[in-house]
Short mmCIF file of C-alpha atoms in Angstrom, two decimals:
data_model
loop_
_atom_site.label_atom_id
_atom_site.label_comp_id
_atom_site.label_asym_id
_atom_site.label_seq_id
_atom_site.Cartn_x
_atom_site.Cartn_y
_atom_site.Cartn_z
CA MET A 24 -43.33 -41.12 -16.22
CA ASP A 25 -44.12 -39.59 -12.22
CA THR A 26 -41.79 -38.08 -10.24
CA GLY A 27 -40.06 -39.17 -6.96
CA GLN A 28 -42.40 -37.57 -4.46
CA GLU A 29 -45.13 -38.88 -6.38
CA ARG A 30 -45.11 -42.14 -6.60
CA GLY A 31 -43.18 -42.84 -2.70
CA GLY A 32 -40.95 -41.15 -1.02
CA ALA A 33 -37.25 -39.95 -1.85
CA GLY A 34 -36.28 -41.95 0.96
CA GLU A 35 -37.83 -44.78 0.77
CA THR A 36 -35.42 -48.33 0.96
CA TYR A 37 -35.61 -51.13 -1.00
CA ASP A 38 -33.91 -54.35 0.22
CA THR A 39 -34.04 -56.58 -3.43
CA PRO A 40 -35.35 -54.59 -6.55
CA CYS A 41 -38.63 -56.57 -7.32
CA PRO A 42 -40.23 -58.32 -3.71
CA ARG A 43 -42.06 -61.45 -3.89
CA VAL A 44 -45.58 -62.23 -1.60
CA ASP A 45 -46.15 -65.13 -0.92
CA ALA A 46 -49.89 -67.33 -1.28
CA VAL A 47 -52.14 -67.55 2.42
CA GLU A 48 -52.96 -70.89 2.97
CA THR A 49 -57.09 -70.91 3.55
CA SER A 50 -58.55 -73.61 6.29
CA ASP A 51 -62.08 -74.29 4.79
CA LYS A 52 -63.36 -77.55 4.92
CA PRO A 53 -62.73 -79.64 1.79
CA PRO A 54 -65.83 -80.64 -0.34
CA ALA A 55 -66.81 -84.65 -1.44
CA TYR A 56 -64.47 -84.16 -4.14
CA PHE A 57 -61.40 -83.60 -2.38
CA PRO A 58 -60.24 -86.36 0.58
CA GLN A 59 -61.98 -86.84 2.70
CA PRO A 60 -60.64 -88.06 6.81
CA GLY A 61 -60.36 -91.89 6.21
CA ASP A 62 -59.14 -91.56 2.54
CA GLU A 63 -56.18 -92.76 4.26
CA LEU A 64 -57.23 -95.88 5.39
CA PRO A 65 -56.85 -99.22 3.33
CA ALA A 66 -60.37 -99.64 1.39
CA GLN A 67 -62.55 -101.96 3.14
CA PRO A 68 -65.39 -104.07 1.05
CA GLU A 69 -68.63 -104.12 2.00
CA LYS A 70 -68.95 -108.49 0.40
CA GLU A 71 -66.42 -110.43 -1.22
CA MET A 72 -66.18 -110.46 -4.22
CA GLY A 73 -64.34 -113.36 -6.53
CA PRO A 74 -62.22 -112.41 -9.16
CA ILE A 75 -63.83 -112.84 -11.71
CA GLY A 76 -67.63 -112.57 -12.17
CA PRO A 77 -70.19 -108.75 -13.28
CA TRP A 78 -68.98 -107.67 -9.70
CA ALA A 79 -65.35 -108.43 -10.32
CA THR A 80 -62.85 -106.20 -8.45
CA GLY A 81 -59.91 -106.36 -10.41
CA ARG A 82 -56.44 -106.40 -9.00
CA VAL A 83 -55.80 -103.24 -7.48
CA THR A 84 -51.73 -101.81 -7.94
CA PHE A 85 -52.45 -98.56 -7.95
CA THR A 86 -51.87 -97.30 -3.60
CA PRO A 87 -52.34 -94.09 -2.68
CA GLN A 88 -49.11 -94.45 -1.11
CA ASP A 89 -46.73 -94.04 -4.56
CA GLY A 90 -48.85 -94.75 -7.20
CA LEU A 91 -47.04 -97.86 -8.74
CA THR A 92 -48.26 -99.54 -11.98
CA GLY A 93 -48.27 -102.59 -11.60
CA VAL A 94 -49.98 -105.91 -14.22
CA ARG A 95 -52.86 -105.26 -16.03
CA PRO A 96 -56.09 -105.49 -14.26
CA VAL A 97 -58.47 -107.93 -15.20
CA VAL A 98 -61.37 -106.68 -17.52
CA ASP A 99 -64.91 -107.31 -17.53
CA ARG A 100 -66.95 -105.38 -20.46
CA TYR A 101 -68.03 -102.96 -18.74
CA SER A 102 -64.20 -101.25 -17.30
CA VAL A 103 -60.77 -101.60 -16.34
CA THR A 104 -60.82 -100.31 -12.31
CA ASN A 105 -57.47 -98.94 -11.56
CA SER A 106 -58.61 -97.12 -8.47
CA GLY A 107 -60.79 -96.32 -5.89
CA ALA A 108 -62.66 -93.26 -4.60
CA SER A 109 -59.98 -92.28 -2.05
CA GLN A 110 -57.51 -92.13 -5.20
CA TRP A 111 -60.17 -90.60 -7.66
CA ARG A 112 -60.58 -87.64 -4.69
CA ALA A 113 -56.94 -87.47 -4.66
CA HIS A 114 -56.72 -86.75 -8.28
CA ASN A 115 -58.68 -83.87 -8.29
CA GLU A 116 -57.04 -82.94 -5.53
CA LYS A 117 -54.17 -83.00 -7.48
CA PHE A 118 -55.66 -81.29 -10.24
CA PHE A 119 -57.35 -78.44 -7.98
CA LYS A 120 -53.61 -77.43 -6.87
CA GLN A 121 -52.27 -77.80 -9.04
CA SER A 122 -54.31 -75.38 -10.94
CA ASN A 123 -54.77 -73.05 -7.98
CA GLU A 124 -50.76 -72.85 -7.29
CA LYS A 125 -50.72 -71.85 -10.67
CA ILE A 126 -53.69 -69.32 -10.21
CA ARG A 127 -51.55 -68.19 -7.21
CA GLU A 128 -48.34 -68.37 -8.94
CA ALA A 129 -49.51 -66.26 -12.17
CA GLN A 130 -51.48 -63.46 -9.18
CA LEU A 131 -48.09 -63.83 -6.94
CA ALA A 132 -46.35 -63.05 -9.99
CA VAL A 133 -49.02 -59.83 -10.89
CA SER A 134 -48.58 -58.75 -8.45
CA ASN A 135 -44.84 -58.85 -7.56
CA ALA A 136 -44.37 -57.69 -10.92
CA LYS A 137 -46.70 -53.89 -10.25
CA ARG A 138 -44.70 -53.72 -7.41
CA CYS A 139 -41.68 -54.24 -9.10
CA VAL A 140 -42.92 -51.64 -11.99
CA ASP A 141 -43.58 -49.38 -9.31
CA ARG A 142 -40.78 -49.75 -7.31
CA ALA A 143 -38.62 -49.80 -10.69
CA TYR A 144 -41.20 -45.73 -11.54
CA LYS A 145 -40.26 -45.10 -8.05
CA GLU A 146 -36.50 -45.55 -8.45
CA THR A 147 -35.75 -43.85 -11.80
CA ASP A 148 -37.68 -41.49 -11.16
CA LYS A 149 -35.54 -40.65 -8.14
CA THR A 150 -32.64 -41.63 -9.21
CA GLN A 151 -33.60 -38.98 -12.61
CA TRP A 152 -34.72 -36.27 -9.91
CA GLU A 153 -31.42 -36.09 -8.46
CA SER A 154 -29.15 -36.37 -11.24
CA THR A 155 -31.56 -33.59 -12.73
CA GLU A 156 -30.50 -31.83 -9.83
CA TYR A 157 -27.00 -32.88 -9.46
CA LEU A 158 -26.82 -31.37 -13.91
CA ARG A 159 -28.51 -28.23 -12.39
CA ASN A 160 -26.33 -27.96 -10.01
CA ARG A 161 -23.14 -28.33 -12.20
CA ALA A 162 -25.03 -25.80 -15.26
CA ASN A 163 -25.03 -22.96 -12.17
CA GLU A 164 -21.63 -23.96 -11.76
CA VAL A 165 -20.22 -23.69 -14.69
CA TYR A 166 -22.67 -20.56 -15.38
CA ARG A 167 -21.45 -18.81 -12.50
CA TRP A 168 -17.64 -20.05 -14.12
CA LYS A 169 -18.79 -18.95 -17.34
CA THR A 170 -19.75 -14.96 -15.99
CA GLU A 171 -16.65 -14.96 -13.89
CA LEU A 172 -14.79 -15.72 -17.03
CA GLU A 173 -16.69 -12.84 -18.93
CA HIS A 174 -15.74 -9.98 -16.65
CA VAL A 175 -11.91 -11.24 -16.52
CA ILE A 176 -12.66 -10.85 -20.47
CA ARG A 177 -14.19 -7.90 -20.31
CA ASP A 178 -11.49 -6.42 -18.28
CA ILE A 179 -8.92 -7.82 -19.26
CA THR A 180 -10.32 -6.34 -23.03
CA LYS A 181 -10.24 -3.32 -21.39
CA GLU A 182 -6.32 -3.30 -20.36
CA ILE A 183 -6.05 -4.13 -23.42
CA GLU A 184 -7.44 -0.76 -25.29
CA LEU A 185 -5.19 0.89 -22.34
CA LEU A 186 -2.41 -0.74 -23.37
CA GLU A 187 -2.97 -0.29 -26.75
CA THR A 188 -3.39 3.66 -26.34
CA GLU A 189 -0.69 3.56 -24.22
CA HIS A 190 1.45 2.14 -27.21
CA ARG A 191 0.50 4.59 -29.53
CA ARG A 192 1.28 7.35 -27.12
CA VAL A 193 4.57 5.65 -26.37
CA LYS A 194 5.58 5.48 -30.90
CA HIS A 195 3.70 9.04 -30.90
CA SER A 196 6.18 9.82 -28.16
CA LEU A 197 8.95 8.53 -30.33
CA SER A 198 8.79 9.88 -33.41
CA VAL A 199 7.63 13.77 -30.91
CA LEU A 200 11.13 13.38 -29.54
CA THR A 201 12.64 13.90 -32.52
CA ILE A 202 12.23 17.10 -32.74
CA PRO A 203 14.22 18.40 -29.50
CA GLU A 204 16.65 16.61 -31.06
CA SER A 205 16.26 17.99 -34.33
CA ILE A 206 16.25 21.20 -32.73
CA ALA A 207 19.45 20.95 -30.64
CA GLY A 208 21.46 19.29 -33.66
CA GLU A 209 20.59 21.95 -36.11
CA PHE A 210 21.48 24.48 -33.39
CA ILE A 211 24.83 23.23 -32.73
CA GLN A 212 25.14 23.09 -36.27
CA LEU A 213 24.53 26.38 -36.58
CA ARG A 214 26.90 28.04 -33.24
CA SER A 215 30.16 25.95 -35.31
CA LYS A 216 29.22 28.61 -38.17
CA ARG A 217 30.34 31.54 -35.86
CA LEU A 218 33.71 33.27 -36.11
CA GLU A 219 36.81 32.24 -35.22
CA SER A 220 37.19 34.07 -31.95
CA ASP A 221 33.31 32.73 -31.52
CA LEU A 222 33.74 29.80 -31.89
CA THR A 223 34.03 28.77 -28.27
CA ARG A 224 32.80 26.47 -25.83
CA ASP A 225 30.36 28.07 -23.72
CA GLU A 226 27.36 27.22 -21.68
CA VAL A 227 25.29 26.99 -24.40
CA GLU A 228 27.02 24.86 -26.83
CA GLU A 229 26.99 22.80 -23.04
CA GLU A 230 23.53 23.02 -22.18
CA LEU A 231 22.62 21.94 -25.43
CA THR A 232 24.72 18.73 -25.19
CA LYS A 233 23.13 18.23 -22.20
CA GLU A 234 19.58 18.28 -23.84
CA ILE A 235 20.95 16.01 -27.29
CA ALA A 236 22.31 13.48 -24.87
CA LEU A 237 18.54 14.17 -22.43
CA CYS A 238 16.95 13.68 -25.28
CA SER A 239 18.87 10.38 -25.63
CA GLU A 240 18.78 8.84 -22.61
CA ILE A 241 14.43 9.60 -22.82
CA ARG A 242 14.25 7.85 -26.67
CA ALA A 243 16.66 4.75 -25.42
CA LEU A 244 14.07 4.73 -21.92
CA LEU A 245 10.71 4.72 -24.38
CA ASN A 246 12.40 2.27 -26.57
CA GLU A 247 12.52 -0.25 -23.29
CA THR A 248 9.74 1.17 -22.85
CA ARG A 249 7.92 0.39 -26.46
CA ASN A 250 8.83 -3.67 -25.79
CA GLN A 251 7.60 -3.69 -22.51
CA ILE A 252 4.84 -3.04 -23.52
CA GLU A 253 4.57 -5.27 -26.59
CA MET A 254 5.42 -7.97 -23.77
CA GLN A 255 2.65 -7.04 -21.95
CA LEU A 256 0.57 -7.05 -24.37
CA THR A 257 2.05 -10.63 -25.61
CA GLU A 258 0.96 -11.80 -22.62
CA LEU A 259 -2.20 -10.08 -21.93
CA LYS A 260 -3.35 -11.60 -25.73
CA ALA A 261 -2.26 -14.83 -24.77
CA ALA A 262 -4.28 -15.10 -21.44
CA LYS A 263 -7.68 -13.17 -23.01
CA ALA A 264 -7.38 -16.38 -25.95
CA ARG A 265 -7.02 -18.85 -22.99
CA MET A 266 -9.60 -17.60 -20.93
CA GLU A 267 -11.97 -17.15 -24.56
CA MET A 268 -11.31 -20.82 -24.72
CA ASP A 269 -12.20 -21.79 -21.92
CA TRP A 270 -14.91 -19.54 -22.01
CA ALA A 271 -15.76 -21.18 -25.26
CA ASP A 272 -15.72 -24.62 -23.40
CA LYS A 273 -18.13 -23.79 -20.64
CA THR A 274 -20.48 -21.50 -22.46
CA ASP A 275 -20.88 -25.27 -24.65
CA ALA A 276 -21.43 -27.60 -21.77
CA TYR A 277 -23.60 -24.69 -19.95
CA THR A 278 -25.96 -25.54 -22.70
CA ILE A 279 -25.53 -29.01 -22.61
CA ASP A 280 -26.11 -28.86 -19.00
CA SER A 281 -29.19 -27.13 -19.66
CA ARG A 282 -30.19 -28.92 -22.32
CA CYS A 283 -30.05 -32.40 -20.61
CA MET A 284 -31.26 -30.86 -17.42
CA GLU A 285 -34.56 -30.04 -19.34
CA LEU A 286 -35.00 -33.81 -21.34
CA LYS A 287 -37.84 -35.32 -20.10
CA ASN A 288 -39.35 -39.42 -20.47
CA ASP A 289 -41.56 -37.54 -23.53
CA SER A 290 -38.88 -35.42 -24.52
CA PRO A 291 -38.21 -35.86 -29.06
CA LEU A 292 -34.92 -35.90 -28.88
CA ILE A 293 -34.67 -38.89 -26.76
CA LEU A 294 -32.58 -41.97 -28.83
CA TRP A 295 -30.16 -44.81 -27.28
CA LYS A 296 -27.27 -44.07 -27.35
CA PRO A 297 -25.02 -47.97 -26.49
CA GLY A 298 -21.80 -46.57 -25.85
CA ALA A 299 -22.25 -43.59 -23.89
CA THR A 300 -21.93 -44.85 -20.14
CA ARG A 301 -18.08 -44.92 -20.49
CA PHE A 302 -15.58 -42.23 -19.18
CA PRO A 303 -12.97 -41.53 -21.39
CA GLY A 304 -9.31 -40.96 -20.67
CA GLU A 305 -9.14 -37.79 -22.02
CA GLN A 306 -12.10 -36.55 -18.60
CA SER A 307 -10.45 -34.01 -16.39
CA THR A 308 -11.78 -34.20 -12.06
CA PRO A 309 -13.56 -31.83 -10.38
CA ALA A 310 -9.98 -30.73 -9.26
CA SER A 311 -8.30 -30.38 -12.29
CA TYR A 312 -11.78 -28.19 -13.21
CA GLU A 313 -11.56 -26.38 -11.09
CA HIS A 314 -7.74 -25.44 -10.66
CA TYR A 315 -7.59 -24.79 -14.58
CA THR A 316 -9.81 -22.70 -14.37
CA ARG A 317 -8.34 -21.12 -11.37
CA GLU A 318 -5.13 -20.89 -12.39
CA SER A 319 -6.05 -19.02 -15.62
CA LEU A 320 -8.51 -16.73 -13.83
CA THR A 321 -5.60 -16.44 -11.53
CA ASP A 322 -2.38 -16.31 -14.73
CA ALA A 323 -5.13 -13.16 -16.29
CA GLU A 324 -5.39 -11.19 -13.35
CA ALA A 325 -1.48 -11.56 -12.27
CA ALA A 326 -0.79 -10.40 -16.69
CA LYS A 327 -3.72 -7.44 -15.99
CA GLN A 328 -1.77 -5.98 -12.23
CA ARG A 329 0.89 -6.14 -14.68
CA SER A 330 -0.09 -4.23 -16.91
CA GLU A 331 -1.61 -1.99 -14.31
CA ASN A 332 1.58 -1.11 -12.74
CA LEU A 333 2.70 -0.93 -16.18
CA ARG A 334 0.88 1.53 -17.15
CA SER A 335 1.51 3.46 -13.82
CA THR A 336 4.81 3.66 -14.61
CA LEU A 337 4.52 4.96 -17.90
CA ASP A 338 3.18 8.06 -16.34
CA SER A 339 5.48 8.59 -14.09
CA ILE A 340 8.34 8.24 -17.15
CA TYR A 341 6.11 10.43 -19.12
CA LYS A 342 6.06 13.75 -16.12
CA ASN A 343 9.37 12.79 -15.06
CA SER A 344 10.90 12.94 -19.01
CA THR A 345 8.79 15.16 -20.04
CA LYS A 346 10.12 18.30 -16.36
CA ASP A 347 13.45 16.65 -17.69
CA LEU A 348 12.72 18.38 -21.32
CA ARG A 349 11.32 21.55 -20.19
CA ASP A 350 13.51 22.62 -17.83
CA GLN A 351 16.62 21.64 -19.87
CA ALA A 352 14.89 23.88 -22.89
CA THR A 353 14.44 26.27 -20.29
CA ARG A 354 17.87 26.47 -18.97
CA VAL A 355 18.76 26.45 -22.71
CA ASP A 356 17.40 29.42 -23.40
CA LEU A 357 17.80 31.27 -20.40
CA VAL A 358 21.41 30.76 -20.86
CA LEU A 359 20.81 31.48 -25.31
CA GLY A 360 18.96 34.77 -23.37
CA GLN A 361 22.32 35.90 -21.40
CA LYS A 362 25.26 34.71 -24.52
CA ILE A 363 22.65 36.94 -26.88
CA LYS A 364 23.09 39.86 -24.04
CA LEU A 365 26.28 38.99 -23.18
CA THR A 366 27.43 39.54 -26.91
CA GLU A 367 24.98 42.60 -27.58
CA ASP A 368 26.69 44.96 -24.56
CA VAL A 369 29.97 43.89 -26.93
CA ARG A 370 28.66 44.62 -30.08
CA LEU A 371 27.66 47.76 -27.95
CA GLN A 372 31.25 48.56 -26.65
CA LEU A 373 32.82 47.73 -29.64
CA GLU A 374 30.67 49.85 -31.83
CA LYS A 375 30.79 52.82 -29.36
CA GLU A 376 35.29 51.81 -28.76
CA LEU A 377 35.24 52.02 -33.19
CA LEU A 378 33.99 55.11 -33.28
CA HIS A 379 36.53 56.55 -30.22
CA CYS A 380 39.38 55.25 -32.54
CA LEU A 381 38.13 57.18 -35.21
CA HIS A 382 37.94 60.19 -33.64
CA GLU A 383 41.51 59.18 -32.23
CA LEU A 384 43.12 58.26 -35.62
CA ALA A 385 41.34 61.91 -37.16
CA ASN A 386 43.10 63.25 -33.87
CA THR A 387 46.42 61.81 -35.37
CA GLU A 388 46.49 62.17 -38.55
CA LYS A 389 46.05 65.63 -38.30
CA SER A 390 48.46 65.96 -36.06
CA ILE A 391 50.75 64.25 -37.11
CA GLU A 392 50.19 66.34 -40.64
CA GLU A 393 50.46 70.14 -37.96
CA LEU A 394 54.45 67.40 -37.54
CA ARG A 395 54.91 67.50 -41.19
CA HIS A 396 54.14 71.12 -41.04
CA SER A 397 56.37 71.44 -37.75
CA THR A 398 59.43 69.78 -40.05
CA ARG A 399 59.14 72.35 -42.86
CA GLY A 400 58.74 75.47 -40.82
CA LEU A 401 62.04 74.44 -38.71
CA ASP A 402 63.76 73.81 -42.93
CA TYR A 403 63.57 77.59 -43.52
CA ALA A 404 64.74 78.63 -40.69
CA MET A 405 67.93 75.85 -40.30
CA LYS A 406 68.50 77.12 -44.49
CA VAL A 407 68.07 80.32 -42.73
CA ALA A 408 70.46 79.50 -40.55
CA GLN A 409 73.06 77.78 -42.79
CA THR A 410 72.30 80.69 -45.94
CA ARG A 411 74.03 82.80 -43.26
CA LEU A 412 76.72 81.01 -42.26
CA ALA A 413 77.75 80.06 -45.38
CA ASN A 414 77.46 83.38 -46.53
CA ARG A 415 79.26 85.18 -43.20
CA LEU A 416 82.59 82.39 -44.45
CA GLU A 417 82.36 84.56 -46.91
CA ARG A 418 84.31 87.23 -45.99
CA ARG A 419 88.24 87.52 -46.37
CA ASN A 420 90.92 88.45 -44.60
CA VAL A 421 91.18 89.86 -40.98
CA ASP A 422 87.13 90.18 -41.12
CA ASN A 423 85.98 86.33 -41.31
CA CYS A 424 86.28 86.63 -37.33
CA ARG A 425 84.90 84.10 -35.14
CA ASP A 426 82.66 86.53 -33.73
CA THR A 427 79.57 86.50 -31.87
CA PRO A 428 77.19 86.17 -34.02
CA GLN A 429 79.21 83.23 -36.06
CA PHE A 430 79.00 81.24 -33.08
CA ALA A 431 75.07 82.57 -32.76
CA LEU A 432 74.68 80.90 -35.49
CA ILE A 433 76.30 78.13 -35.20
CA GLU A 434 74.11 77.58 -32.04
CA GLU A 435 71.13 78.21 -33.01
CA VAL A 436 71.76 75.61 -36.54
CA LYS A 437 72.64 72.86 -33.19
CA LEU A 438 69.04 73.73 -31.58
CA LEU A 439 67.35 73.55 -35.21
CA ASN A 440 69.10 70.46 -35.50
CA GLU A 441 68.01 69.14 -32.28
CA ARG A 442 64.13 70.43 -32.40
CA THR A 443 64.59 69.08 -36.51
CA SER A 444 65.31 65.28 -34.59
CA ALA A 445 62.81 65.90 -31.93
CA VAL A 446 59.96 66.66 -34.26
CA LEU A 447 60.47 64.08 -36.45
CA ALA A 448 60.82 61.62 -33.90
CA GLU A 449 57.37 63.06 -32.51
CA LEU A 450 56.18 62.41 -36.39
CA LYS A 451 57.36 59.06 -36.74
CA ARG A 452 55.44 58.63 -33.32
CA ALA A 453 52.30 59.42 -34.57
CA GLU A 454 52.54 58.01 -37.48
CA ASP A 455 52.98 54.71 -35.73
CA THR A 456 50.48 55.56 -33.55
CA GLN A 457 48.66 55.97 -36.25
CA ALA A 458 49.17 51.97 -37.61
CA GLY A 459 48.01 51.24 -34.68
CA LEU A 460 45.00 52.48 -34.46
CA VAL A 461 44.12 51.94 -38.43
CA LYS A 462 44.59 48.49 -37.19
CA ALA A 463 42.58 48.21 -33.82
CA ARG A 464 40.14 50.28 -35.75
CA SER A 465 40.51 46.45 -38.13
CA ASP A 466 40.36 44.25 -35.01
CA LEU A 467 37.52 45.95 -34.17
CA GLU A 468 35.41 46.19 -37.53
CA HIS A 469 36.07 42.51 -37.62
CA GLU A 470 35.54 41.49 -34.52
CA ILE A 471 32.20 43.39 -34.57
CA ILE A 472 31.09 41.49 -37.70
CA VAL A 473 32.26 38.84 -36.44
CA LYS A 474 29.77 39.17 -32.63
CA ARG A 475 27.00 40.18 -35.19
CA LYS A 476 28.00 37.50 -36.98
CA THR A 477 26.85 35.21 -33.54
CA LEU A 478 23.73 37.80 -32.85
CA TYR A 479 22.50 36.41 -35.94
CA ILE A 480 23.10 32.80 -35.05
CA ASP A 481 22.15 33.09 -31.75
CA LYS A 482 19.13 35.80 -31.96
CA GLU A 483 17.92 35.13 -35.42
CA ARG A 484 18.01 31.89 -36.54
CA GLY A 485 18.84 30.41 -32.42
CA GLN A 486 16.10 31.78 -31.01
CA LEU A 487 13.27 31.45 -34.07
CA LEU A 488 14.64 27.24 -34.10
CA ARG A 489 13.68 27.02 -29.89
CA SER A 490 10.41 29.07 -30.28
CA PHE A 491 9.23 25.08 -32.54
CA TYR A 492 10.76 23.91 -29.29
CA PRO A 493 7.27 21.57 -28.82
CA THR A 494 5.76 21.82 -25.65
CA THR A 495 4.23 19.76 -22.73
CA ILE A 496 1.35 18.39 -24.26
#
């Protein structure tokens, strides 16, 4: 079928589907077999004839006015006369008119049918062209929405991949976070094995406790962040599924509209579809269609924006958490180094003090021996004085006199007693000092053992354990 532009103008309008064309009357002079002027007047015979005879007129019952039939006319052997020449011409004209009228009606019907078909074709082509344009515009609109959905789906898919990467990163961070937690906890357990005097709550233990508390806070924050990521992933996947369904519907709609747009009157796939001209109840309106698509795009963009904000928050969380952990680890290492240095200084001083104590203990033991020898020398002198006094008491009679030697020997015994008591007192004091030095030596040796144990725990075990602390990366 030709298009509307080829068969008629697209802007041409008609009042009726198929207009009719009336016949045009012609005014030519009628031929002899048609009614002539004067036929409407009564006929005048040329001569009088009787009702019976060879030229009998018969009884005329036909009149041009009404054509009524009367009684049977007079009949002779030649004919039955029931009309005249004017009636004959009128009769001819009647049939010619009837034939001409039918011919004109047939020609007019054919002309009107051609005009109706031509107009129907033009209007059909025009309507089909307009419908094709509507389908083309609609297909372009559906394609535009489909393309926009494809871009948003691509962005959402990329965002889901990035968020899943962050989710794996959070899980990995939670697993890595167990390393500093276990290091700090194990170090605290090691330091609980220090000996009595060093089993104190020092700065190292306080910083280790702070490190464990910091790890717990970061773990709680990462667990909350992981839950937020999982919820955001669910939201993104729901938005993606909704847009993919909408994209699939629009792809099918675009394919259908494109196929419909390509259909022509000579297409092999056109069929009768009697039930196609209906409005299903579930059909949407253009406004609801646009609202649904825009709502899907808006929700997807909002979910994508929230995901981007969450990822930026994750970066700050990682940065701050890593900085806090490294700062706390640095503080632990710093106070641990200071504690080790202080313990080593104390141990060195204790060892020096132990050497000095041992030296003094040796001197004290030597002095005690000397004092013991001194007491023995005084004993000998006491024996001499007492022996002299005892021998002089054996004098008889008047010779047993209280003379000066007697008093001198008694004074000597007295002085020797005093000197011996003093020496014994010094000996006792020296022995007590020796016992104190022995105890001090024992205490120093035990304290040195304590300090060496603490150094072994803090330096040999602790610093080695702290060397496994994870890096910032």
